mmCIF file of C-alpha atoms in Angstrom:
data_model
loop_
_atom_site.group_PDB
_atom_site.id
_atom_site.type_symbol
_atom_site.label_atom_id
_atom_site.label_comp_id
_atom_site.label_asym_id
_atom_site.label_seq_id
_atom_site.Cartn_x
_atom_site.Cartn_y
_atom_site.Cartn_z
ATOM 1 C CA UNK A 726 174.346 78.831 18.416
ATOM 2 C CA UNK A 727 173.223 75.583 16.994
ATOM 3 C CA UNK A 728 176.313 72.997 17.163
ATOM 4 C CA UNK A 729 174.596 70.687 14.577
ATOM 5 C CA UNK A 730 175.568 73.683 12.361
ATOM 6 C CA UNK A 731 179.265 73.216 12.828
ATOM 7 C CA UNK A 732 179.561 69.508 12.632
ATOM 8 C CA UNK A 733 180.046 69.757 8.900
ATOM 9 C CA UNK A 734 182.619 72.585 9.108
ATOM 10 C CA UNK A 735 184.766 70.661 12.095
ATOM 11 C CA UNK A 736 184.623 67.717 9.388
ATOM 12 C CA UNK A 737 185.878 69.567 6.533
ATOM 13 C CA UNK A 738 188.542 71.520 8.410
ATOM 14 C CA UNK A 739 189.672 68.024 9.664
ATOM 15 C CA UNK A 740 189.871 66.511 6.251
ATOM 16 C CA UNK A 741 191.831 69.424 4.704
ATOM 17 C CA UNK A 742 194.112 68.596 8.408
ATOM 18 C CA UNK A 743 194.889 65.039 7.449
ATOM 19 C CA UNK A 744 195.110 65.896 3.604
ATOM 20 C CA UNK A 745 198.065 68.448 4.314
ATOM 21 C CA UNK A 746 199.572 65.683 6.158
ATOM 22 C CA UNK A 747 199.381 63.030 3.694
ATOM 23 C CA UNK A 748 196.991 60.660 5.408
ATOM 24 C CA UNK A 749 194.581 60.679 2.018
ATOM 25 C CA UNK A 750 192.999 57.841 2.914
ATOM 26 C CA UNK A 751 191.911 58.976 6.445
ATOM 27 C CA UNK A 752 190.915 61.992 4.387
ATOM 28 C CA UNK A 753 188.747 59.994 2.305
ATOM 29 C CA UNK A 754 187.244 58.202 5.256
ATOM 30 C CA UNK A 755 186.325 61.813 6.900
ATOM 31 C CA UNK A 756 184.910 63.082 3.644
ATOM 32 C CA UNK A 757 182.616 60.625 3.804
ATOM 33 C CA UNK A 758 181.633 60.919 7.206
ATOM 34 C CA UNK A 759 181.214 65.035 6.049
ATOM 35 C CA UNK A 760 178.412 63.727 3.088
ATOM 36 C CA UNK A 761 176.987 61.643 5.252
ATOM 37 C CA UNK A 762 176.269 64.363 7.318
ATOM 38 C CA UNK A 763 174.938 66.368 4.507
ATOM 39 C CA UNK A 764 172.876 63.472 3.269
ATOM 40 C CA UNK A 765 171.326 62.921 6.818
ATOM 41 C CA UNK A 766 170.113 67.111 7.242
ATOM 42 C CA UNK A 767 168.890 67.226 3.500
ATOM 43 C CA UNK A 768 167.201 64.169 3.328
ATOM 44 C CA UNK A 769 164.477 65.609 6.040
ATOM 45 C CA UNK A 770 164.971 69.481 4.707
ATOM 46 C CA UNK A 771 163.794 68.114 1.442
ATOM 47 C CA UNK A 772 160.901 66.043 2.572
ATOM 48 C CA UNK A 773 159.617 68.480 4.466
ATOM 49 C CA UNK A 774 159.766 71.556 1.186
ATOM 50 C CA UNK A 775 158.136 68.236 -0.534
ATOM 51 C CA UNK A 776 155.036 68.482 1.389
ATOM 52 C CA UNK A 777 154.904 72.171 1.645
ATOM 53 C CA UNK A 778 154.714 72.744 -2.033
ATOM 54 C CA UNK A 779 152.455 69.817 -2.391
ATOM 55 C CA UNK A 780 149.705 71.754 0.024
ATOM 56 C CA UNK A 781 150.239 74.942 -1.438
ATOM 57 C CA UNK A 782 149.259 73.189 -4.724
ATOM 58 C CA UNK A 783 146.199 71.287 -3.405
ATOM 59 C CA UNK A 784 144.933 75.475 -2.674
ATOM 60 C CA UNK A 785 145.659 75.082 1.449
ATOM 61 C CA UNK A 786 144.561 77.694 3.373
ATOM 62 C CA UNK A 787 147.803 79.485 5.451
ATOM 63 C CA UNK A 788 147.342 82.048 8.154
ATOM 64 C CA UNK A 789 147.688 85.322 6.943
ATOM 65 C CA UNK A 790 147.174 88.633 9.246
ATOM 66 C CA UNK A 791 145.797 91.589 6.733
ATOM 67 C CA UNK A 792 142.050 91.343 6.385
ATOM 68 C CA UNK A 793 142.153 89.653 2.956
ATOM 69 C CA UNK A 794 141.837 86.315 4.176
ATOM 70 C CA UNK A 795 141.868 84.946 0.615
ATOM 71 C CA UNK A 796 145.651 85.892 0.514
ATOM 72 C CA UNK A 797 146.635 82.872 2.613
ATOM 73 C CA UNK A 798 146.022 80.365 -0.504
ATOM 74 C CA UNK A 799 149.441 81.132 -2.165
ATOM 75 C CA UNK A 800 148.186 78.991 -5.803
ATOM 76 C CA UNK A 801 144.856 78.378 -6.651
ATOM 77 C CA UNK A 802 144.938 75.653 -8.666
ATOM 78 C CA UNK A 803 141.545 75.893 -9.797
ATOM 79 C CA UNK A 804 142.310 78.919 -11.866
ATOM 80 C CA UNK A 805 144.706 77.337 -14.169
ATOM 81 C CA UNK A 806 141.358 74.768 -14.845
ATOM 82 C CA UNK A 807 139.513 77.978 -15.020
ATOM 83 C CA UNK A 808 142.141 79.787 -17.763
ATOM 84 C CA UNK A 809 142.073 76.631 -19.642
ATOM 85 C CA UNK A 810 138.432 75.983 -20.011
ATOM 86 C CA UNK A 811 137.559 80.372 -20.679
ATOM 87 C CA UNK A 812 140.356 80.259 -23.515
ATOM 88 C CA UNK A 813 140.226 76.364 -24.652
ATOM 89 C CA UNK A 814 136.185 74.666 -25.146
ATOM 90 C CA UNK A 815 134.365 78.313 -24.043
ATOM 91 C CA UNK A 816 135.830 80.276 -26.561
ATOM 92 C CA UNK A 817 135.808 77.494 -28.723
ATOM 93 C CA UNK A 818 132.267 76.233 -28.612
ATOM 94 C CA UNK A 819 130.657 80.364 -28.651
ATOM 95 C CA UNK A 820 132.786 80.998 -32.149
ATOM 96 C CA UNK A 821 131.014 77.451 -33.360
ATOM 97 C CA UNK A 822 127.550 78.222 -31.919
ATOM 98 C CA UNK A 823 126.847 81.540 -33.686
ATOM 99 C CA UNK A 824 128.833 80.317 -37.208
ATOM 100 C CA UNK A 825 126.576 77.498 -37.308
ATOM 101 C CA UNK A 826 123.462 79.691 -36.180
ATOM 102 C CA UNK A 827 124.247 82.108 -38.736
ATOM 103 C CA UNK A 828 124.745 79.357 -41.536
ATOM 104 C CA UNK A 829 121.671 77.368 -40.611
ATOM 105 C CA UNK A 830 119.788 80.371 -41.151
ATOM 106 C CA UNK A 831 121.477 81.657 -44.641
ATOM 107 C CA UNK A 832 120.494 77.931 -45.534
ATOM 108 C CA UNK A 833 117.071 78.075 -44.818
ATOM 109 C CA UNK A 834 116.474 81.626 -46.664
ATOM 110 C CA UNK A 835 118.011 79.968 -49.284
ATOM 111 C CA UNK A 836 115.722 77.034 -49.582
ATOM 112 C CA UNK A 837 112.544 78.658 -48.100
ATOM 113 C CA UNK A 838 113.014 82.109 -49.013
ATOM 114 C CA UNK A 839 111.399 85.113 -46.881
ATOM 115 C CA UNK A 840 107.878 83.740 -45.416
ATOM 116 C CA UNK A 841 104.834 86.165 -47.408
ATOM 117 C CA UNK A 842 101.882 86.684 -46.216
ATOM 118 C CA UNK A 843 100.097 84.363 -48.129
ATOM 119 C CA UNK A 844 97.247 86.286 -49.181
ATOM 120 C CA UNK A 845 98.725 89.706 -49.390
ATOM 121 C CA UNK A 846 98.603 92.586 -46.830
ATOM 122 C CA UNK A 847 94.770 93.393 -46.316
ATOM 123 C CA UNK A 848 95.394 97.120 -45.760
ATOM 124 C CA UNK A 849 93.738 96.791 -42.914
ATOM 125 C CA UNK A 850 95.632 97.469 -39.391
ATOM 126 C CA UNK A 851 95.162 95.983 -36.048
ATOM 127 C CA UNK A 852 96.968 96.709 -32.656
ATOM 128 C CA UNK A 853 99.620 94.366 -31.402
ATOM 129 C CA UNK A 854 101.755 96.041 -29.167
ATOM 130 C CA UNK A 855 101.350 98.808 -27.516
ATOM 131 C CA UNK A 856 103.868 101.757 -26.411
ATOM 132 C CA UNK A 857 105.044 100.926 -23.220
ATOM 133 C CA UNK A 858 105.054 97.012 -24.870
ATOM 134 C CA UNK A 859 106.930 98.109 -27.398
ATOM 135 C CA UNK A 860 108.891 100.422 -25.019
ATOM 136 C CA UNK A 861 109.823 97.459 -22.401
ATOM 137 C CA UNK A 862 110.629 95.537 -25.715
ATOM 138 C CA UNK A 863 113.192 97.498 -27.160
ATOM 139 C CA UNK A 864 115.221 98.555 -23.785
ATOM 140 C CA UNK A 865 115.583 94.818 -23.279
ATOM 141 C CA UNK A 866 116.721 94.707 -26.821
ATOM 142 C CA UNK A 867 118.752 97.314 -27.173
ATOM 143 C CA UNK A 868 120.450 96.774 -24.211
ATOM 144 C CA UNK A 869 121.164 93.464 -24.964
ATOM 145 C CA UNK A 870 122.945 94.124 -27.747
ATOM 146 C CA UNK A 871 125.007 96.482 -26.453
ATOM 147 C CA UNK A 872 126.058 94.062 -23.564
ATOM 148 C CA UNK A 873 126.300 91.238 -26.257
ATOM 149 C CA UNK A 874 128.863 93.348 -28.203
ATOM 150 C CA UNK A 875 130.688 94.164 -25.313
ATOM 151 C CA UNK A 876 131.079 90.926 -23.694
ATOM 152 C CA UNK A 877 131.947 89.422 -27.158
ATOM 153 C CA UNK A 878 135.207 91.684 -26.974
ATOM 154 C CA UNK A 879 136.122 90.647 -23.370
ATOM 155 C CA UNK A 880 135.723 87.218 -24.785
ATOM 156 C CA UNK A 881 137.518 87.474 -28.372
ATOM 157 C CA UNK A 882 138.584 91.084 -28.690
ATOM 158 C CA UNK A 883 142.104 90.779 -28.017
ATOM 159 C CA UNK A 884 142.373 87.924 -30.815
ATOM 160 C CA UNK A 885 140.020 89.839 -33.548
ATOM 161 C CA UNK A 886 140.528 93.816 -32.435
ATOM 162 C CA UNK A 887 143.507 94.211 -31.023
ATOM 163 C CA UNK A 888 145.925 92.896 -34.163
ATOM 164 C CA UNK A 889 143.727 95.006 -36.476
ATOM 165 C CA UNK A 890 143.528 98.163 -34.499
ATOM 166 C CA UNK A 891 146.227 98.142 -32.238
ATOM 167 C CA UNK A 892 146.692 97.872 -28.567
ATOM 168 C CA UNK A 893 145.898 101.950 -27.654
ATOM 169 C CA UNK A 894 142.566 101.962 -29.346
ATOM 170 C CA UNK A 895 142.229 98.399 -28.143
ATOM 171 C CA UNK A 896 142.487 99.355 -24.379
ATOM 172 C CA UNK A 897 140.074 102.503 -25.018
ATOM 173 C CA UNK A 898 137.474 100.539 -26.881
ATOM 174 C CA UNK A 899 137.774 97.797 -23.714
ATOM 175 C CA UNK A 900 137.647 100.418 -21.529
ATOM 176 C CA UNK A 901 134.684 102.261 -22.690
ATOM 177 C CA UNK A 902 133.229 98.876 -23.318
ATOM 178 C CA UNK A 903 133.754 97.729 -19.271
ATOM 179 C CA UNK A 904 131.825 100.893 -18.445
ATOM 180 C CA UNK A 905 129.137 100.405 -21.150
ATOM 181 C CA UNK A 906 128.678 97.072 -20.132
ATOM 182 C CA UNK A 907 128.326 97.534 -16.224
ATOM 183 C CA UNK A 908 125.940 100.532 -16.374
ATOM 184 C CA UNK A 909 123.748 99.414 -19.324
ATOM 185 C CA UNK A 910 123.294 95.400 -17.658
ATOM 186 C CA UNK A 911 120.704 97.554 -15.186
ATOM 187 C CA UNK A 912 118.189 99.010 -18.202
ATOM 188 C CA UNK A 913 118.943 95.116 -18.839
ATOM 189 C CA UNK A 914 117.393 94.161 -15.808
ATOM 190 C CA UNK A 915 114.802 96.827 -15.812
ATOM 191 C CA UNK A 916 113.517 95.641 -19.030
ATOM 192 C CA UNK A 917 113.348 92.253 -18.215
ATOM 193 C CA UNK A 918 111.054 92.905 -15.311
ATOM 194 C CA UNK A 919 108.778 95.035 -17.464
ATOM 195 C CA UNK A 920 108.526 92.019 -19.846
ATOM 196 C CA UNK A 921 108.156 89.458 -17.601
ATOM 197 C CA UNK A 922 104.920 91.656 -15.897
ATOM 198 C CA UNK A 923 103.380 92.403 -19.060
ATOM 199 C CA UNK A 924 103.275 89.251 -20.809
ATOM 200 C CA UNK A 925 103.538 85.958 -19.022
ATOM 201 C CA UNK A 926 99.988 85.816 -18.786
ATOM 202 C CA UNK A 927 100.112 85.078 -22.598
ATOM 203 C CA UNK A 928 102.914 82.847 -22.749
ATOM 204 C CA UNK A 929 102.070 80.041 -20.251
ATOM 205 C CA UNK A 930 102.229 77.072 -22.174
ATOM 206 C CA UNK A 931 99.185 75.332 -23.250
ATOM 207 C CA UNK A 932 98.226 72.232 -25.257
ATOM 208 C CA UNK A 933 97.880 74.489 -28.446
ATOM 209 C CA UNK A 934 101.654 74.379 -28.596
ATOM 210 C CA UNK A 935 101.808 71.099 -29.239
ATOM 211 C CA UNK A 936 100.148 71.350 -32.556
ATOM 212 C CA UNK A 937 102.418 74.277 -33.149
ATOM 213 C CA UNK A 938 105.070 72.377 -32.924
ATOM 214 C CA UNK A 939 103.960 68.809 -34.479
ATOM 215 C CA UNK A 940 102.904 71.764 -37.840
ATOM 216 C CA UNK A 941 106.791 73.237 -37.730
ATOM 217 C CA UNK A 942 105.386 76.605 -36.803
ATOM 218 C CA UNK A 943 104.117 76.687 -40.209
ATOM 219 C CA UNK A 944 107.338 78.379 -41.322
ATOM 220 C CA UNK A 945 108.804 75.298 -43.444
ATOM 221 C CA UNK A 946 104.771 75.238 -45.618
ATOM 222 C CA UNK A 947 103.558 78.208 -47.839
ATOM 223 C CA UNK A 948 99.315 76.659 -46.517
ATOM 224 C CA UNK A 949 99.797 75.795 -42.660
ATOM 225 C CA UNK A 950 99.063 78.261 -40.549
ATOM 226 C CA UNK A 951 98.804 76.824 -37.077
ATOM 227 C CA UNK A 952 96.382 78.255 -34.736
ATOM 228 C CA UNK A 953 98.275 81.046 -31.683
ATOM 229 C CA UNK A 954 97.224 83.018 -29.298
ATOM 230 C CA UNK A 955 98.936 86.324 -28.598
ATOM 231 C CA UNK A 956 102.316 84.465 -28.885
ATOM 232 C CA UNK A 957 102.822 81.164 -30.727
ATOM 233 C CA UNK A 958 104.895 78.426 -29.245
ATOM 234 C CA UNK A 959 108.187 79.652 -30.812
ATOM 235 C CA UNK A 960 107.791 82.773 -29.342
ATOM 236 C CA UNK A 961 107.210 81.437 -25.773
ATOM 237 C CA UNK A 962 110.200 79.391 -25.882
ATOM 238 C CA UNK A 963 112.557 82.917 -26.677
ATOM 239 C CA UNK A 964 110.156 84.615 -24.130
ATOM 240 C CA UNK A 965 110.988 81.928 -21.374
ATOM 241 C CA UNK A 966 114.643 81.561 -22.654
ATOM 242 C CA UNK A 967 115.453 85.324 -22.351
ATOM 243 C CA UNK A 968 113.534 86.124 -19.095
ATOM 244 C CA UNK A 969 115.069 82.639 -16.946
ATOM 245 C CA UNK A 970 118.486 83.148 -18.588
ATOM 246 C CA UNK A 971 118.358 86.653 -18.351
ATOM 247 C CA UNK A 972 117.815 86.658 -14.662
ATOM 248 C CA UNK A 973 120.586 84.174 -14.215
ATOM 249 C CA UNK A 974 123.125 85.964 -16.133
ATOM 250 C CA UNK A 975 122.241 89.257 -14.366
ATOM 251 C CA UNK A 976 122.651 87.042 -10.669
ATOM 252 C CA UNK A 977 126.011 86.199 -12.061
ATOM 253 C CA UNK A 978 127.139 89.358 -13.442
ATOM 254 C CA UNK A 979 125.982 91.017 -9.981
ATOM 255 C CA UNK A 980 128.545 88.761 -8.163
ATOM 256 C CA UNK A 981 131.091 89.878 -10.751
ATOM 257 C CA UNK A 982 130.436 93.530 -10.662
ATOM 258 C CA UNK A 983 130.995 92.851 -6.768
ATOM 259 C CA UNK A 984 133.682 90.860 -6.273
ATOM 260 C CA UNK A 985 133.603 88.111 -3.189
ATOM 261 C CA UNK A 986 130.098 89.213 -2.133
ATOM 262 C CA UNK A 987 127.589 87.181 -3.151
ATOM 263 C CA UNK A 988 128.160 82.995 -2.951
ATOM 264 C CA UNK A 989 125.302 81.841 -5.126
ATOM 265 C CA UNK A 990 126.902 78.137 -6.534
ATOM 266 C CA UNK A 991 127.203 76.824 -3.287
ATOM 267 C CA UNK A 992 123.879 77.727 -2.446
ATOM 268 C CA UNK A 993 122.976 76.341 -5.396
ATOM 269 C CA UNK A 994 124.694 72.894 -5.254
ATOM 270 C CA UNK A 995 123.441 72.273 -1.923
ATOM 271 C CA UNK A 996 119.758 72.564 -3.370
ATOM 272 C CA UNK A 997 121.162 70.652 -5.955
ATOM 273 C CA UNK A 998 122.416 67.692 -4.055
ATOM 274 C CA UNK A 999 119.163 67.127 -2.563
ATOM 275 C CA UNK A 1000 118.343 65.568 -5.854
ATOM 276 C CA UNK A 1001 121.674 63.647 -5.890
ATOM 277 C CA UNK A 1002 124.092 65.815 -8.068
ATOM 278 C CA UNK A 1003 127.490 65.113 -5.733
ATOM 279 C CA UNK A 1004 128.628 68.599 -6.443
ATOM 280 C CA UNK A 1005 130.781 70.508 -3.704
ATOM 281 C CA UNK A 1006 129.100 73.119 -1.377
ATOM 282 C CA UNK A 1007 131.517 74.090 0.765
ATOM 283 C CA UNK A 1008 133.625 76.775 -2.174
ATOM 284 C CA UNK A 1009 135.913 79.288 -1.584
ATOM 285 C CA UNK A 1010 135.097 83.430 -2.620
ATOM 286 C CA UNK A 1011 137.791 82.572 -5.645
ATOM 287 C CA UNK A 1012 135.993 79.515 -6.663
ATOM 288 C CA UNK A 1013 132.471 81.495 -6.883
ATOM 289 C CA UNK A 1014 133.969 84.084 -8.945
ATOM 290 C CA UNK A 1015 135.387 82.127 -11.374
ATOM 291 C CA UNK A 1016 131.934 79.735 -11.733
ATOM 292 C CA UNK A 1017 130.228 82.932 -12.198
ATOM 293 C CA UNK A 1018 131.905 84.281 -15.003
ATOM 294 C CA UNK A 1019 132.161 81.013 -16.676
ATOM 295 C CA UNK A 1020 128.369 80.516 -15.972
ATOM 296 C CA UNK A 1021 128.232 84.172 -16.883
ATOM 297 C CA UNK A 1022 130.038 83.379 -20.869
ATOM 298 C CA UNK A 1023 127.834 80.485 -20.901
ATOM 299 C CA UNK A 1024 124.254 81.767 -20.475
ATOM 300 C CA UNK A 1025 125.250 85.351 -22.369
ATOM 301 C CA UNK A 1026 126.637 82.874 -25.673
ATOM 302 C CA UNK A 1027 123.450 81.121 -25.532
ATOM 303 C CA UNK A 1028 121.205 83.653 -25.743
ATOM 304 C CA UNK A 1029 123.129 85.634 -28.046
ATOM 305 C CA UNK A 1030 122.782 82.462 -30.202
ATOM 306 C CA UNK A 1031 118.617 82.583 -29.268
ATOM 307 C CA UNK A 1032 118.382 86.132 -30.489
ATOM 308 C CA UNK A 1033 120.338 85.815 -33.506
ATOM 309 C CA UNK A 1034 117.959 83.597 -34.647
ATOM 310 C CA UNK A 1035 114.704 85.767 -33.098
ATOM 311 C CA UNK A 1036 116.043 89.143 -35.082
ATOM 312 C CA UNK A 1037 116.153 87.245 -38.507
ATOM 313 C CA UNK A 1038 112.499 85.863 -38.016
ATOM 314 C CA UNK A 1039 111.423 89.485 -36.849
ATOM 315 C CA UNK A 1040 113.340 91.064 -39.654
ATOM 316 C CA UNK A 1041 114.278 89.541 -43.334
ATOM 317 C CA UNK A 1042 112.799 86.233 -42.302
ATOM 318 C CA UNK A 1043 109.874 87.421 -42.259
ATOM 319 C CA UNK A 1044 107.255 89.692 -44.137
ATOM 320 C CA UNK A 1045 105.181 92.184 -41.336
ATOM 321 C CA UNK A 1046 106.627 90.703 -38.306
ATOM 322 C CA UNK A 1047 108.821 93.908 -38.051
ATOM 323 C CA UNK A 1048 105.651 95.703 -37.893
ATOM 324 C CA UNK A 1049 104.898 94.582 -34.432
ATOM 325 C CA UNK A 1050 107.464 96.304 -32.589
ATOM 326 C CA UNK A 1051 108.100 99.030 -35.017
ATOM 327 C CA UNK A 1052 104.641 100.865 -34.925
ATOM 328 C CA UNK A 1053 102.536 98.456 -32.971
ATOM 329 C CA UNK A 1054 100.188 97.793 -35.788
ATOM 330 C CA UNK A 1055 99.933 94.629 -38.389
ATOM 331 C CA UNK A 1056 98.098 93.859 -41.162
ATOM 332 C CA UNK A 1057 95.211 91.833 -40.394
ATOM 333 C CA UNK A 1058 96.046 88.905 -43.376
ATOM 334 C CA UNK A 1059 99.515 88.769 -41.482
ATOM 335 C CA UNK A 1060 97.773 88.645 -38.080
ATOM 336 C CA UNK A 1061 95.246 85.668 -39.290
ATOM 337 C CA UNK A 1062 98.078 83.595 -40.537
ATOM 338 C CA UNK A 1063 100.089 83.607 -37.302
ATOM 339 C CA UNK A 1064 97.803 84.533 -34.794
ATOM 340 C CA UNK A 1065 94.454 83.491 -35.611
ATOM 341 C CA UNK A 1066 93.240 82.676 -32.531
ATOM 342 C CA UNK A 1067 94.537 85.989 -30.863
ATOM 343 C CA UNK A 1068 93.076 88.003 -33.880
ATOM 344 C CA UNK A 1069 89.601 86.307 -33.007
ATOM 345 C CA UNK A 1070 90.262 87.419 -29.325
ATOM 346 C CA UNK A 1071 90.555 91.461 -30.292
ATOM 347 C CA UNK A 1072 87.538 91.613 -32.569
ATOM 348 C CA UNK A 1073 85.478 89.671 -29.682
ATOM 349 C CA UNK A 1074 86.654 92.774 -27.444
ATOM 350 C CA UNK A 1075 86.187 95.318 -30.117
ATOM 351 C CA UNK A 1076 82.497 94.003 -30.845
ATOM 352 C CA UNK A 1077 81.427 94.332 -26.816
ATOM 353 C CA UNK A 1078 83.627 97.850 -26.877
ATOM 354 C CA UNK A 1079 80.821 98.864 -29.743
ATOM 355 C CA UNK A 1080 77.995 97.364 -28.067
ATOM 356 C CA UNK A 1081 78.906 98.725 -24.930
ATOM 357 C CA UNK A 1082 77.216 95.900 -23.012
ATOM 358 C CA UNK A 1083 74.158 95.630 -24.901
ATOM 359 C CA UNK A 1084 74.081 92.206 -25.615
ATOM 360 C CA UNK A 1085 74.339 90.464 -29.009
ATOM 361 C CA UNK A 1086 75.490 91.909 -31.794
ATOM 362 C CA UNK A 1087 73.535 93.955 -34.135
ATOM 363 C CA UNK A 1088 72.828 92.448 -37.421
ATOM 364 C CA UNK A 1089 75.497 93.630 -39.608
ATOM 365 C CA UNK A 1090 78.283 93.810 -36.617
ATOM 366 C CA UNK A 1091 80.016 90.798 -37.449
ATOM 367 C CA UNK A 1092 82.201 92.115 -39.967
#
């Protein structure tokens, strides 16, 4: 046994001694001696639980002996950062983004009104898209969408669903909506791929997009019609947006679908840093997780906020453009206005198609 134990115990039992024999102030004496005693153990005991909790707050890494190493960080400070930041600016920021989106565009139908085509449909078709364009087109769409939805009620479901519905159809909606969202994000993926081999050929940017831009697209004037190719500058920007941030959200919801297997950020920072960034390298399993769902939120609301925009232009916003991907084929007066320069392209083809390599056109074949 440990006699440093007993020391206060002989003290008190002393005290209580003198006490009973009316020596109080030898009592006194010995009861201070006794919290002296106390004072002297504590004052150590408590320093030392002082810089326990303060490592187990910094995220120190104990020794633990089941395989789950991450178990030996008892708090993870960095989640409460994480919490704050999902359910503070995140949340915060995505409700703003697509409000505004959705009132800058009821603005400008307001003021501009749906964009005609400006000398009337021709009643003559041409070819745009193809099936398996069209096809690759709407998978990435559609499955967008549903993954949009979905993630939206991961992100805000339990404050907008859950008080009007009620927490059991709540919890099967999420459910469903976990499952949805896992499974679909690979027709996701698929479609991207198709997209990205079929068309970047015809949206690598080019000088002609500069006077798309400096003319507004043409969609704020009822008489510009800037010269495109197959896609216009606008469209190249939503092509590049959704294929790059597609691709990264996909990287990041991999790593989420598979929790602690795949450390992209670190990789990433240390590229980073070669350029001078500072950021860390060297994170935990936890900490990769939680950048890759916030990364995750934050590519997903962005594009969500892209594609809001994209369907109005391809729907109301616009008079034909639904044409495109609906049946494949456009009126030629719609085709002129936006895409003269492509339009020029397909008759060139369709004239050597009908002269089957004969040379110059007939007299008569340049209609």
């Amino acid at each position: 046994m440990n006699v440093r134990n007993f020391v206060p115990r002989i003290v008190a039992v002393l005290s209580l001694a003198v006490l009973l024999l009316g020596g109080l102030p030898a009592a006194e004496q010995l009861a201070g001696i006794s919290a002296g005693a106390h004072a002297q153990q504590a004052a150590p005991a408590e320093a030392g639980k002082s810089d326990v909790w303060r490592s187990i707050r910094q995220g120190e890494q104990g020794y633990v002996s089941i395989p789950d190493k991450k178990a030996g960080v008892l708090v993870q400070s960095e989640g409460e950062n994480w919490r704050a930041f999902r359910n503070g600016p995140l949340s915060t920021w995505g409700v703003w983004g697509m409000v505004g989106i959705l009132g800058l565009l009821a603005l400008f139908f307001i003021i501009r009104g749906r964009i005609r085509i400006e000398h009337g449909p021709s009643g003559r078709l041409i070819e745009r898209f193809n099936g398996l364009e069209r096809f690759s087109h709407w998978l990435t769409a559609v499955s967008f969408i549903v993954l949009g939805l979905t993630g939206l009620n991961i992100l805000y479901g339990r404050y907008v669903l859950l008080p009007v519905i009620g927490p059991d159809a709540f919890s099967v909606i999420s459910l469903a909506g976990k499952y949805m969202h896992n499974y679909i994000a690979f027709a996701f993926m698929l479609g991207l791929v198709l997209i990205l081999v079929l068309w970047i050929k015809d949206n690598i940017p080019s000088r002609l997009d500069l006077t798309w831009f400096a003319q507004g697209g043409g969609i704020f004037s009822k008489h510009k019609h800037p010269p495109a190719k197959k896609f216009n500058a606008g469209q190249k920007i939503i092509f590049w947006a959704v294929v790059l941030g597609g691709f990264s959200v996909s990287l990041s919801g991999i790593a989420l679908m598979f929790p602690f297997e795949f450390a992209f950020f670190g990789k990433t920072f240390a590229a980073l840093n070669i350029f001078g960034f500072g950021l860390p390298e060297n994170l935990t399993m936890m900490q990769e997780m939680q950048l890759s769902q916030l990364w995750h939120a934050i590519v997903a609301l962005v594009l969500l906020i892209l594609i809001i925009a994209h369907i109005y232009i391809g729907t109301i916003g616009m008079e034909g453009a639904f044409d495109a991907m609906g049946s494949g084929m456009v009126d030629e007066n719609w085709a002129k206005e936006h895409h003269s320069l492509w339009v020029e392209e397909v008759k060139e083809e369709e004239r050597k198609a009908r002269l089957g390599g004969r040379g110059a056109p007939a007299p008569g074949d340049d209609d």
